[in-house]
Amino acid sequence: MNAISRSTPPPLDTELLPASPDWADLQRAVALLEAPTLTAKMANLIGSPLEFAVKKLPQSVSRRIHGAVEAALFKSAQAALWSMDNTPGKAASTRWHKLAAATSGAVGGAFGFTALFIELPLSTTIMMRAVADVARSEGFDLSQMATRHACLEVFALGGNSGQDDASETGYYITRGFTAEVMRHLSAELAGRAAGGGGVMIGLTPKEAGKWLAKIVEKVAARFGVVVTEKFAAQAVPIIGAVTGATLNTMFTDYYQDMARGHFIVRRLERRYGYETVRAAYQQLAGEGR
């Protein structure tokens, strides 16, 4: 399987200066990541409160949607991230993914609510490829577990779970939902190295699947909220065909933007450090309010 290097990282730059190109990149990232939520965008599109439409869904259907979301995220992470050409720095092709997503959404919407469970794995895989495409264009190696984790993390940026505090919606707080899984994994891998595992540590397919499933479970709690809202909006046949294509395009465009902002931030964190970039991000986000 994939091996994880424990070589010493390069030294960090000391300052992120306001006049630098990197500061301008961070400003762009903040503008993307602090844009209106996907829920707000969908409500504006259909012209009615999504909360009302979601409440009309039976609990059994909502549970089925969330189960389907977990399965779709898990399978799409495997199909999209493990199979893509791994050329860090290659320009992203955003238009093709939007067209493919619109087509799958139109087909799913045209046949009503039940067909959406068939369409979900396809559209999620298309969106995952779009996110991975952006990650690759920002210089990230798709074979690294941290990159795969970061791609999944993007899908937690579209909405809040029902248990979220209303004040805890910031970008860095959202990232914290999956950070504990990676900390646990890193500690276990470090322990294996200390026990004689060597500089290069390999994960078996079973181990990789275990950690992927834990990350997906965290992300699905949030991604499932906006997917449920999407399903409620396009549940009516015929109307759903038009709405399905439009919503899938909106979803792909939104998560491409989230991915661009997310991987700009992560790229800058590799150069300047987590705390430096977080402080600058919070400063810019505060200025934008």
PDB file of C-alpha atoms in Angstrom:
ATOM      1  CA  MET A   1       0.000   0.000   0.000  1.00  0.00           C
ATOM      2  CA  ASN A   2       0.964   3.596   0.261  1.00  0.00           C
ATOM      3  CA  ALA A   3       3.949   4.475   2.462  1.00  0.00           C
ATOM      4  CA  ILE A   4       4.217   7.521   4.671  1.00  0.00           C
ATOM      5  CA  SER A   5       7.539   9.309   4.928  1.00  0.00           C
ATOM      6  CA  ARG A   6       8.788  10.552   8.287  1.00  0.00           C
ATOM      7  CA  SER A   7      11.597  12.676   6.858  1.00  0.00           C
ATOM      8  CA  THR A   8      12.264  16.064   8.446  1.00  0.00           C
ATOM      9  CA  PRO A   9      10.091  18.794   6.832  1.00  0.00           C
ATOM     10  CA  PRO A  10      11.787  21.893   5.386  1.00  0.00           C
ATOM     11  CA  PRO A  11      12.092  24.914   7.706  1.00  0.00           C
ATOM     12  CA  LEU A  12       9.143  27.310   7.735  1.00  0.00           C
ATOM     13  CA  ASP A  13       9.260  30.869   6.434  1.00  0.00           C
ATOM     14  CA  THR A  14       9.060  33.312   9.318  1.00  0.00           C
ATOM     15  CA  GLU A  15       6.508  35.906   8.137  1.00  0.00           C
ATOM     16  CA  LEU A  16       3.407  36.062   5.978  1.00  0.00           C
ATOM     17  CA  LEU A  17       3.615  39.665   4.793  1.00  0.00           C
ATOM     18  CA  PRO A  18       0.526  41.681   3.715  1.00  0.00           C
ATOM     19  CA  ALA A  19       2.244  42.906   0.544  1.00  0.00           C
ATOM     20  CA  SER A  20       3.217  39.407  -0.643  1.00  0.00           C
ATOM     21  CA  PRO A  21       1.570  37.230  -3.308  1.00  0.00           C
ATOM     22  CA  ASP A  22       0.901  34.626  -0.604  1.00  0.00           C
ATOM     23  CA  TRP A  23      -1.124  37.203   1.352  1.00  0.00           C
ATOM     24  CA  ALA A  24      -3.191  37.853  -1.774  1.00  0.00           C
ATOM     25  CA  ASP A  25      -3.725  34.091  -2.114  1.00  0.00           C
ATOM     26  CA  LEU A  26      -4.907  33.944   1.490  1.00  0.00           C
ATOM     27  CA  GLN A  27      -7.314  36.826   0.849  1.00  0.00           C
ATOM     28  CA  ARG A  28      -8.765  34.839  -2.046  1.00  0.00           C
ATOM     29  CA  ALA A  29      -9.073  31.756   0.155  1.00  0.00           C
ATOM     30  CA  VAL A  30     -10.891  33.702   2.885  1.00  0.00           C
ATOM     31  CA  ALA A  31     -13.322  35.166   0.337  1.00  0.00           C
ATOM     32  CA  LEU A  32     -14.126  31.662  -0.943  1.00  0.00           C
ATOM     33  CA  LEU A  33     -14.345  29.921   2.422  1.00  0.00           C
ATOM     34  CA  GLU A  34     -16.399  32.642   4.115  1.00  0.00           C
ATOM     35  CA  ALA A  35     -18.941  32.902   1.263  1.00  0.00           C
ATOM     36  CA  PRO A  36     -22.636  32.125   1.934  1.00  0.00           C
ATOM     37  CA  THR A  37     -23.266  28.481   2.811  1.00  0.00           C
ATOM     38  CA  LEU A  38     -24.546  25.953   0.316  1.00  0.00           C
ATOM     39  CA  THR A  39     -27.814  25.806   2.254  1.00  0.00           C
ATOM     40  CA  ALA A  40     -28.333  29.542   1.702  1.00  0.00           C
ATOM     41  CA  LYS A  41     -27.549  29.188  -2.001  1.00  0.00           C
ATOM     42  CA  MET A  42     -30.055  26.358  -2.419  1.00  0.00           C
ATOM     43  CA  ALA A  43     -32.763  28.283  -0.554  1.00  0.00           C
ATOM     44  CA  ASN A  44     -32.255  31.241  -2.881  1.00  0.00           C
ATOM     45  CA  LEU A  45     -32.523  28.960  -5.909  1.00  0.00           C
ATOM     46  CA  ILE A  46     -35.770  27.205  -5.053  1.00  0.00           C
ATOM     47  CA  GLY A  47     -37.345  30.292  -3.478  1.00  0.00           C
ATOM     48  CA  SER A  48     -38.634  28.628  -0.309  1.00  0.00           C
ATOM     49  CA  PRO A  49     -37.202  27.601   3.058  1.00  0.00           C
ATOM     50  CA  LEU A  50     -35.396  24.268   2.818  1.00  0.00           C
ATOM     51  CA  GLU A  51     -36.131  23.518   6.463  1.00  0.00           C
ATOM     52  CA  PHE A  52     -39.836  23.083   5.671  1.00  0.00           C
ATOM     53  CA  ALA A  53     -39.128  20.683   2.795  1.00  0.00           C
ATOM     54  CA  VAL A  54     -36.722  18.639   4.916  1.00  0.00           C
ATOM     55  CA  LYS A  55     -39.224  18.341   7.800  1.00  0.00           C
ATOM     56  CA  LYS A  56     -41.730  16.759   5.407  1.00  0.00           C
ATOM     57  CA  LEU A  57     -39.330  13.876   4.766  1.00  0.00           C
ATOM     58  CA  PRO A  58     -40.035  10.764   6.865  1.00  0.00           C
ATOM     59  CA  GLN A  59     -37.332   9.952   9.420  1.00  0.00           C
ATOM     60  CA  SER A  60     -36.730   6.608   7.717  1.00  0.00           C
ATOM     61  CA  VAL A  61     -35.910   8.443   4.465  1.00  0.00           C
ATOM     62  CA  SER A  62     -33.550  10.858   6.222  1.00  0.00           C
ATOM     63  CA  ARG A  63     -31.712   7.932   7.838  1.00  0.00           C
ATOM     64  CA  ARG A  64     -31.484   6.202   4.482  1.00  0.00           C
ATOM     65  CA  ILE A  65     -30.026   9.355   2.916  1.00  0.00           C
ATOM     66  CA  HIS A  66     -27.351   9.651   5.595  1.00  0.00           C
ATOM     67  CA  GLY A  67     -26.432   5.990   5.176  1.00  0.00           C
ATOM     68  CA  ALA A  68     -26.193   6.483   1.420  1.00  0.00           C
ATOM     69  CA  VAL A  69     -24.008   9.584   1.931  1.00  0.00           C
ATOM     70  CA  GLU A  70     -21.495   7.625   4.033  1.00  0.00           C
ATOM     71  CA  ALA A  71     -21.317   4.865   1.443  1.00  0.00           C
ATOM     72  CA  ALA A  72     -20.993   7.351  -1.433  1.00  0.00           C
ATOM     73  CA  LEU A  73     -18.173   9.285   0.262  1.00  0.00           C
ATOM     74  CA  PHE A  74     -16.268   6.109   1.097  1.00  0.00           C
ATOM     75  CA  LYS A  75     -16.567   4.665  -2.405  1.00  0.00           C
ATOM     76  CA  SER A  76     -15.860   7.989  -4.135  1.00  0.00           C
ATOM     77  CA  ALA A  77     -12.702   8.510  -2.083  1.00  0.00           C
ATOM     78  CA  GLN A  78     -11.453   5.146  -3.289  1.00  0.00           C
ATOM     79  CA  ALA A  79     -12.594   5.494  -6.898  1.00  0.00           C
ATOM     80  CA  ALA A  80     -11.621   9.144  -7.400  1.00  0.00           C
ATOM     81  CA  LEU A  81      -8.499   9.646  -5.293  1.00  0.00           C
ATOM     82  CA  TRP A  82      -6.813   6.304  -5.854  1.00  0.00           C
ATOM     83  CA  SER A  83      -7.334   6.314  -9.632  1.00  0.00           C
ATOM     84  CA  MET A  84      -6.532   9.894 -10.676  1.00  0.00           C
ATOM     85  CA  ASP A  85      -3.323  10.825 -12.474  1.00  0.00           C
ATOM     86  CA  ASN A  86      -1.009  12.046  -9.711  1.00  0.00           C
ATOM     87  CA  THR A  87       0.795  15.078 -11.166  1.00  0.00           C
ATOM     88  CA  PRO A  88       1.034  17.796  -8.484  1.00  0.00           C
ATOM     89  CA  GLY A  89       0.814  21.278 -10.025  1.00  0.00           C
ATOM     90  CA  LYS A  90      -1.267  20.187 -13.034  1.00  0.00           C
ATOM     91  CA  ALA A  91      -3.975  22.783 -13.831  1.00  0.00           C
ATOM     92  CA  ALA A  92      -7.502  21.870 -12.719  1.00  0.00           C
ATOM     93  CA  SER A  93     -10.272  21.298 -15.275  1.00  0.00           C
ATOM     94  CA  THR A  94     -13.325  22.733 -13.532  1.00  0.00           C
ATOM     95  CA  ARG A  95     -15.747  22.964 -16.469  1.00  0.00           C
ATOM     96  CA  TRP A  96     -15.804  19.246 -17.305  1.00  0.00           C
ATOM     97  CA  HIS A  97     -16.745  18.261 -13.749  1.00  0.00           C
ATOM     98  CA  LYS A  98     -19.654  20.734 -13.684  1.00  0.00           C
ATOM     99  CA  LEU A  99     -21.018  19.361 -16.977  1.00  0.00           C
ATOM    100  CA  ALA A 100     -20.757  15.765 -15.762  1.00  0.00           C
ATOM    101  CA  ALA A 101     -22.444  16.640 -12.466  1.00  0.00           C
ATOM    102  CA  ALA A 102     -25.282  18.476 -14.237  1.00  0.00           C
ATOM    103  CA  THR A 103     -25.926  15.459 -16.469  1.00  0.00           C
ATOM    104  CA  SER A 104     -26.064  13.006 -13.561  1.00  0.00           C
ATOM    105  CA  GLY A 105     -28.310  15.378 -11.588  1.00  0.00           C
ATOM    106  CA  ALA A 106     -30.753  15.752 -14.472  1.00  0.00           C
ATOM    107  CA  VAL A 107     -31.036  11.989 -14.896  1.00  0.00           C
ATOM    108  CA  GLY A 108     -31.523  11.420 -11.177  1.00  0.00           C
ATOM    109  CA  GLY A 109     -34.038  14.251 -10.818  1.00  0.00           C
ATOM    110  CA  ALA A 110     -36.094  13.203 -13.842  1.00  0.00           C
ATOM    111  CA  PHE A 111     -37.058   9.874 -12.282  1.00  0.00           C
ATOM    112  CA  GLY A 112     -38.022  11.197  -8.879  1.00  0.00           C
ATOM    113  CA  PHE A 113     -36.852  10.604  -5.360  1.00  0.00           C
ATOM    114  CA  THR A 114     -35.959   6.905  -5.488  1.00  0.00           C
ATOM    115  CA  ALA A 115     -33.584   7.385  -8.441  1.00  0.00           C
ATOM    116  CA  LEU A 116     -31.556   9.849  -6.403  1.00  0.00           C
ATOM    117  CA  PHE A 117     -30.067   6.967  -4.407  1.00  0.00           C
ATOM    118  CA  ILE A 118     -28.660   5.609  -7.666  1.00  0.00           C
ATOM    119  CA  GLU A 119     -27.420   9.029  -8.753  1.00  0.00           C
ATOM    120  CA  LEU A 120     -25.749   9.953  -5.432  1.00  0.00           C
ATOM    121  CA  PRO A 121     -22.649   7.703  -5.714  1.00  0.00           C
ATOM    122  CA  LEU A 122     -22.009   8.956  -9.266  1.00  0.00           C
ATOM    123  CA  SER A 123     -22.422  12.652  -8.475  1.00  0.00           C
ATOM    124  CA  THR A 124     -20.355  12.330  -5.281  1.00  0.00           C
ATOM    125  CA  THR A 125     -17.533  10.675  -7.212  1.00  0.00           C
ATOM    126  CA  ILE A 126     -17.625  13.486  -9.794  1.00  0.00           C
ATOM    127  CA  MET A 127     -17.436  16.087  -7.016  1.00  0.00           C
ATOM    128  CA  MET A 128     -14.631  14.173  -5.280  1.00  0.00           C
ATOM    129  CA  ARG A 129     -12.653  14.146  -8.515  1.00  0.00           C
ATOM    130  CA  ALA A 130     -13.256  17.883  -8.872  1.00  0.00           C
ATOM    131  CA  VAL A 131     -11.928  18.448  -5.347  1.00  0.00           C
ATOM    132  CA  ALA A 132      -8.914  16.208  -5.937  1.00  0.00           C
ATOM    133  CA  ASP A 133      -8.241  18.016  -9.210  1.00  0.00           C
ATOM    134  CA  VAL A 134      -8.006  21.312  -7.310  1.00  0.00           C
ATOM    135  CA  ALA A 135      -5.778  19.726  -4.638  1.00  0.00           C
ATOM    136  CA  ARG A 136      -3.428  18.465  -7.324  1.00  0.00           C
ATOM    137  CA  SER A 137      -3.319  21.886  -9.009  1.00  0.00           C
ATOM    138  CA  GLU A 138      -2.213  23.422  -5.681  1.00  0.00           C
ATOM    139  CA  GLY A 139       0.762  21.063  -5.611  1.00  0.00           C
ATOM    140  CA  PHE A 140      -0.553  18.287  -3.358  1.00  0.00           C
ATOM    141  CA  ASP A 141       0.383  14.634  -3.834  1.00  0.00           C
ATOM    142  CA  LEU A 142      -2.785  12.545  -4.143  1.00  0.00           C
ATOM    143  CA  SER A 143      -0.975   9.404  -2.962  1.00  0.00           C
ATOM    144  CA  GLN A 144      -0.438  10.862   0.509  1.00  0.00           C
ATOM    145  CA  MET A 145      -2.966  10.018   3.199  1.00  0.00           C
ATOM    146  CA  ALA A 146      -2.982  13.624   4.450  1.00  0.00           C
ATOM    147  CA  THR A 147      -4.109  14.806   0.992  1.00  0.00           C
ATOM    148  CA  ARG A 148      -6.864  12.205   0.852  1.00  0.00           C
ATOM    149  CA  HIS A 149      -8.008  13.313   4.292  1.00  0.00           C
ATOM    150  CA  ALA A 150      -7.959  16.965   3.196  1.00  0.00           C
ATOM    151  CA  CYS A 151     -10.067  16.147   0.109  1.00  0.00           C
ATOM    152  CA  LEU A 152     -12.703  14.497   2.288  1.00  0.00           C
ATOM    153  CA  GLU A 153     -12.491  17.419   4.708  1.00  0.00           C
ATOM    154  CA  VAL A 154     -13.778  19.729   1.947  1.00  0.00           C
ATOM    155  CA  PHE A 155     -17.167  17.984   2.096  1.00  0.00           C
ATOM    156  CA  ALA A 156     -17.559  19.050   5.735  1.00  0.00           C
ATOM    157  CA  LEU A 157     -17.472  22.705   4.651  1.00  0.00           C
ATOM    158  CA  GLY A 158     -20.927  22.860   3.083  1.00  0.00           C
ATOM    159  CA  GLY A 159     -23.202  22.772   6.118  1.00  0.00           C
ATOM    160  CA  ASN A 160     -23.577  22.156   9.821  1.00  0.00           C
ATOM    161  CA  SER A 161     -24.813  18.994  11.496  1.00  0.00           C
ATOM    162  CA  GLY A 162     -27.935  19.153  13.630  1.00  0.00           C
ATOM    163  CA  GLN A 163     -25.810  19.053  16.794  1.00  0.00           C
ATOM    164  CA  ASP A 164     -23.622  22.066  15.895  1.00  0.00           C
ATOM    165  CA  ASP A 165     -23.654  25.216  17.969  1.00  0.00           C
ATOM    166  CA  ALA A 166     -24.721  28.123  15.754  1.00  0.00           C
ATOM    167  CA  SER A 167     -21.565  30.051  16.621  1.00  0.00           C
ATOM    168  CA  GLU A 168     -19.237  27.204  15.642  1.00  0.00           C
ATOM    169  CA  THR A 169     -19.325  27.546  11.878  1.00  0.00           C
ATOM    170  CA  GLY A 170     -15.851  28.900  11.148  1.00  0.00           C
ATOM    171  CA  TYR A 171     -13.482  27.275   8.692  1.00  0.00           C
ATOM    172  CA  TYR A 172     -10.891  26.229  11.273  1.00  0.00           C
ATOM    173  CA  ILE A 173     -13.524  24.912  13.669  1.00  0.00           C
ATOM    174  CA  THR A 174     -14.969  22.785  10.867  1.00  0.00           C
ATOM    175  CA  ARG A 175     -11.536  21.308  10.206  1.00  0.00           C
ATOM    176  CA  GLY A 176     -11.404  20.250  13.833  1.00  0.00           C
ATOM    177  CA  PHE A 177     -14.192  17.716  13.263  1.00  0.00           C
ATOM    178  CA  THR A 178     -11.809  15.379  11.426  1.00  0.00           C
ATOM    179  CA  ALA A 179      -8.510  16.438  13.012  1.00  0.00           C
ATOM    180  CA  GLU A 180      -8.888  14.056  15.968  1.00  0.00           C
ATOM    181  CA  VAL A 181      -9.037  11.054  13.631  1.00  0.00           C
ATOM    182  CA  MET A 182      -5.766  12.071  11.997  1.00  0.00           C
ATOM    183  CA  ARG A 183      -4.100  12.771  15.358  1.00  0.00           C
ATOM    184  CA  HIS A 184      -5.040   9.288  16.513  1.00  0.00           C
ATOM    185  CA  LEU A 185      -3.686   7.782  13.305  1.00  0.00           C
ATOM    186  CA  SER A 186      -0.439   9.767  13.503  1.00  0.00           C
ATOM    187  CA  ALA A 187       0.108   8.663  17.115  1.00  0.00           C
ATOM    188  CA  GLU A 188      -0.379   5.024  16.190  1.00  0.00           C
ATOM    189  CA  LEU A 189       1.966   5.282  13.227  1.00  0.00           C
ATOM    190  CA  ALA A 190       4.576   7.069  15.347  1.00  0.00           C
ATOM    191  CA  GLY A 191       4.314   4.300  17.919  1.00  0.00           C
ATOM    192  CA  ARG A 192       4.865   1.703  15.252  1.00  0.00           C
ATOM    193  CA  ALA A 193       7.976   3.546  14.046  1.00  0.00           C
ATOM    194  CA  ALA A 194       9.334   3.763  17.607  1.00  0.00           C
ATOM    195  CA  GLY A 195       8.846   0.028  17.878  1.00  0.00           C
ATOM    196  CA  GLY A 196      11.139  -0.605  14.924  1.00  0.00           C
ATOM    197  CA  GLY A 197       8.921   0.103  11.926  1.00  0.00           C
ATOM    198  CA  GLY A 198      11.619   2.128  10.179  1.00  0.00           C
ATOM    199  CA  VAL A 199      11.588   5.454   8.379  1.00  0.00           C
ATOM    200  CA  MET A 200       8.962   4.427   5.832  1.00  0.00           C
ATOM    201  CA  ILE A 201       5.717   3.156   7.359  1.00  0.00           C
ATOM    202  CA  GLY A 202       3.271   1.187   5.217  1.00  0.00           C
ATOM    203  CA  LEU A 203      -0.447   0.782   5.815  1.00  0.00           C
ATOM    204  CA  THR A 204      -2.221  -2.442   4.923  1.00  0.00           C
ATOM    205  CA  PRO A 205      -5.434  -2.132   2.884  1.00  0.00           C
ATOM    206  CA  LYS A 206      -7.430  -3.099   6.001  1.00  0.00           C
ATOM    207  CA  GLU A 207      -5.774  -0.347   8.086  1.00  0.00           C
ATOM    208  CA  ALA A 208      -6.239   2.271   5.372  1.00  0.00           C
ATOM    209  CA  GLY A 209      -9.895   1.317   5.046  1.00  0.00           C
ATOM    210  CA  LYS A 210     -10.391   1.595   8.804  1.00  0.00           C
ATOM    211  CA  TRP A 211      -9.062   5.152   8.987  1.00  0.00           C
ATOM    212  CA  LEU A 212     -10.864   6.197   5.819  1.00  0.00           C
ATOM    213  CA  ALA A 213     -14.135   4.942   7.309  1.00  0.00           C
ATOM    214  CA  LYS A 214     -13.578   6.986  10.490  1.00  0.00           C
ATOM    215  CA  ILE A 215     -12.907  10.182   8.531  1.00  0.00           C
ATOM    216  CA  VAL A 216     -15.921   9.551   6.283  1.00  0.00           C
ATOM    217  CA  GLU A 217     -18.160   9.083   9.331  1.00  0.00           C
ATOM    218  CA  LYS A 218     -17.164  12.536  10.635  1.00  0.00           C
ATOM    219  CA  VAL A 219     -17.562  14.251   7.265  1.00  0.00           C
ATOM    220  CA  ALA A 220     -20.864  12.522   6.411  1.00  0.00           C
ATOM    221  CA  ALA A 221     -22.525  14.034   9.496  1.00  0.00           C
ATOM    222  CA  ARG A 222     -22.163  17.441   7.829  1.00  0.00           C
ATOM    223  CA  PHE A 223     -22.292  16.581   4.119  1.00  0.00           C
ATOM    224  CA  GLY A 224     -25.437  14.561   4.780  1.00  0.00           C
ATOM    225  CA  VAL A 225     -27.273  17.710   5.908  1.00  0.00           C
ATOM    226  CA  VAL A 226     -26.905  19.495   2.569  1.00  0.00           C
ATOM    227  CA  VAL A 227     -27.542  16.298   0.592  1.00  0.00           C
ATOM    228  CA  THR A 228     -30.811  15.813   2.497  1.00  0.00           C
ATOM    229  CA  GLU A 229     -31.788  19.391   1.650  1.00  0.00           C
ATOM    230  CA  LYS A 230     -30.904  18.782  -1.996  1.00  0.00           C
ATOM    231  CA  PHE A 231     -32.985  15.607  -2.113  1.00  0.00           C
ATOM    232  CA  ALA A 232     -35.957  17.401  -0.552  1.00  0.00           C
ATOM    233  CA  ALA A 233     -35.706  20.189  -3.135  1.00  0.00           C
ATOM    234  CA  GLN A 234     -35.673  17.873  -6.141  1.00  0.00           C
ATOM    235  CA  ALA A 235     -37.991  15.110  -4.929  1.00  0.00           C
ATOM    236  CA  VAL A 236     -40.781  16.027  -7.359  1.00  0.00           C
ATOM    237  CA  PRO A 237     -40.454  14.327 -10.799  1.00  0.00           C
ATOM    238  CA  ILE A 238     -40.025  16.589 -13.871  1.00  0.00           C
ATOM    239  CA  ILE A 239     -39.425  19.640 -11.667  1.00  0.00           C
ATOM    240  CA  GLY A 240     -36.655  17.555 -10.144  1.00  0.00           C
ATOM    241  CA  ALA A 241     -34.999  17.066 -13.531  1.00  0.00           C
ATOM    242  CA  VAL A 242     -34.354  20.786 -13.922  1.00  0.00           C
ATOM    243  CA  THR A 243     -33.604  21.305 -10.245  1.00  0.00           C
ATOM    244  CA  GLY A 244     -31.355  18.232 -10.150  1.00  0.00           C
ATOM    245  CA  ALA A 245     -29.125  19.485 -12.962  1.00  0.00           C
ATOM    246  CA  THR A 246     -28.954  22.990 -11.495  1.00  0.00           C
ATOM    247  CA  LEU A 247     -28.309  21.806  -7.946  1.00  0.00           C
ATOM    248  CA  ASN A 248     -25.596  19.369  -9.008  1.00  0.00           C
ATOM    249  CA  THR A 249     -23.863  22.141 -10.921  1.00  0.00           C
ATOM    250  CA  MET A 250     -24.192  24.378  -7.855  1.00  0.00           C
ATOM    251  CA  PHE A 251     -22.834  21.628  -5.592  1.00  0.00           C
ATOM    252  CA  THR A 252     -19.820  20.997  -7.816  1.00  0.00           C
ATOM    253  CA  ASP A 253     -19.092  24.704  -8.230  1.00  0.00           C
ATOM    254  CA  TYR A 254     -19.418  25.245  -4.468  1.00  0.00           C
ATOM    255  CA  TYR A 255     -17.119  22.390  -3.473  1.00  0.00           C
ATOM    256  CA  GLN A 256     -14.587  23.397  -6.129  1.00  0.00           C
ATOM    257  CA  ASP A 257     -14.506  26.842  -4.499  1.00  0.00           C
ATOM    258  CA  MET A 258     -14.227  25.294  -1.031  1.00  0.00           C
ATOM    259  CA  ALA A 259     -11.425  23.055  -2.280  1.00  0.00           C
ATOM    260  CA  ARG A 260      -9.550  25.981  -3.820  1.00  0.00           C
ATOM    261  CA  GLY A 261      -9.735  27.984  -0.599  1.00  0.00           C
ATOM    262  CA  HIS A 262      -8.950  24.950   1.564  1.00  0.00           C
ATOM    263  CA  PHE A 263      -5.875  23.863  -0.375  1.00  0.00           C
ATOM    264  CA  ILE A 264      -4.543  27.423  -0.664  1.00  0.00           C
ATOM    265  CA  VAL A 265      -4.705  27.597   3.134  1.00  0.00           C
ATOM    266  CA  ARG A 266      -3.054  24.205   3.531  1.00  0.00           C
ATOM    267  CA  ARG A 267      -0.349  25.117   1.011  1.00  0.00           C
ATOM    268  CA  LEU A 268       0.421  28.270   2.965  1.00  0.00           C
ATOM    269  CA  GLU A 269       0.415  26.313   6.232  1.00  0.00           C
ATOM    270  CA  ARG A 270       3.126  24.072   4.822  1.00  0.00           C
ATOM    271  CA  ARG A 271       5.227  27.171   4.167  1.00  0.00           C
ATOM    272  CA  TYR A 272       4.491  29.384   7.185  1.00  0.00           C
ATOM    273  CA  GLY A 273       3.031  27.035   9.782  1.00  0.00           C
ATOM    274  CA  TYR A 274      -0.493  26.392  11.032  1.00  0.00           C
ATOM    275  CA  GLU A 275      -0.639  29.086  13.718  1.00  0.00           C
ATOM    276  CA  THR A 276       0.768  31.867  11.500  1.00  0.00           C
ATOM    277  CA  VAL A 277      -1.732  31.204   8.731  1.00  0.00           C
ATOM    278  CA  ARG A 278      -4.638  30.754  11.128  1.00  0.00           C
ATOM    279  CA  ALA A 279      -3.929  34.130  12.763  1.00  0.00           C
ATOM    280  CA  ALA A 280      -3.706  35.863   9.376  1.00  0.00           C
ATOM    281  CA  TYR A 281      -6.901  34.090   8.235  1.00  0.00           C
ATOM    282  CA  GLN A 282      -8.821  35.247  11.291  1.00  0.00           C
ATOM    283  CA  GLN A 283      -7.568  38.798  10.762  1.00  0.00           C
ATOM    284  CA  LEU A 284      -8.765  38.840   7.147  1.00  0.00           C
ATOM    285  CA  ALA A 285     -12.073  37.150   7.997  1.00  0.00           C
ATOM    286  CA  GLY A 286     -12.679  39.764  10.698  1.00  0.00           C
ATOM    287  CA  GLU A 287     -11.963  42.596   8.270  1.00  0.00           C
ATOM    288  CA  GLY A 288     -14.473  41.154   5.822  1.00  0.00           C
ATOM    289  CA  ARG A 289     -17.373  41.172   8.287  1.00  0.00           C
TER     290      ARG A 289
END
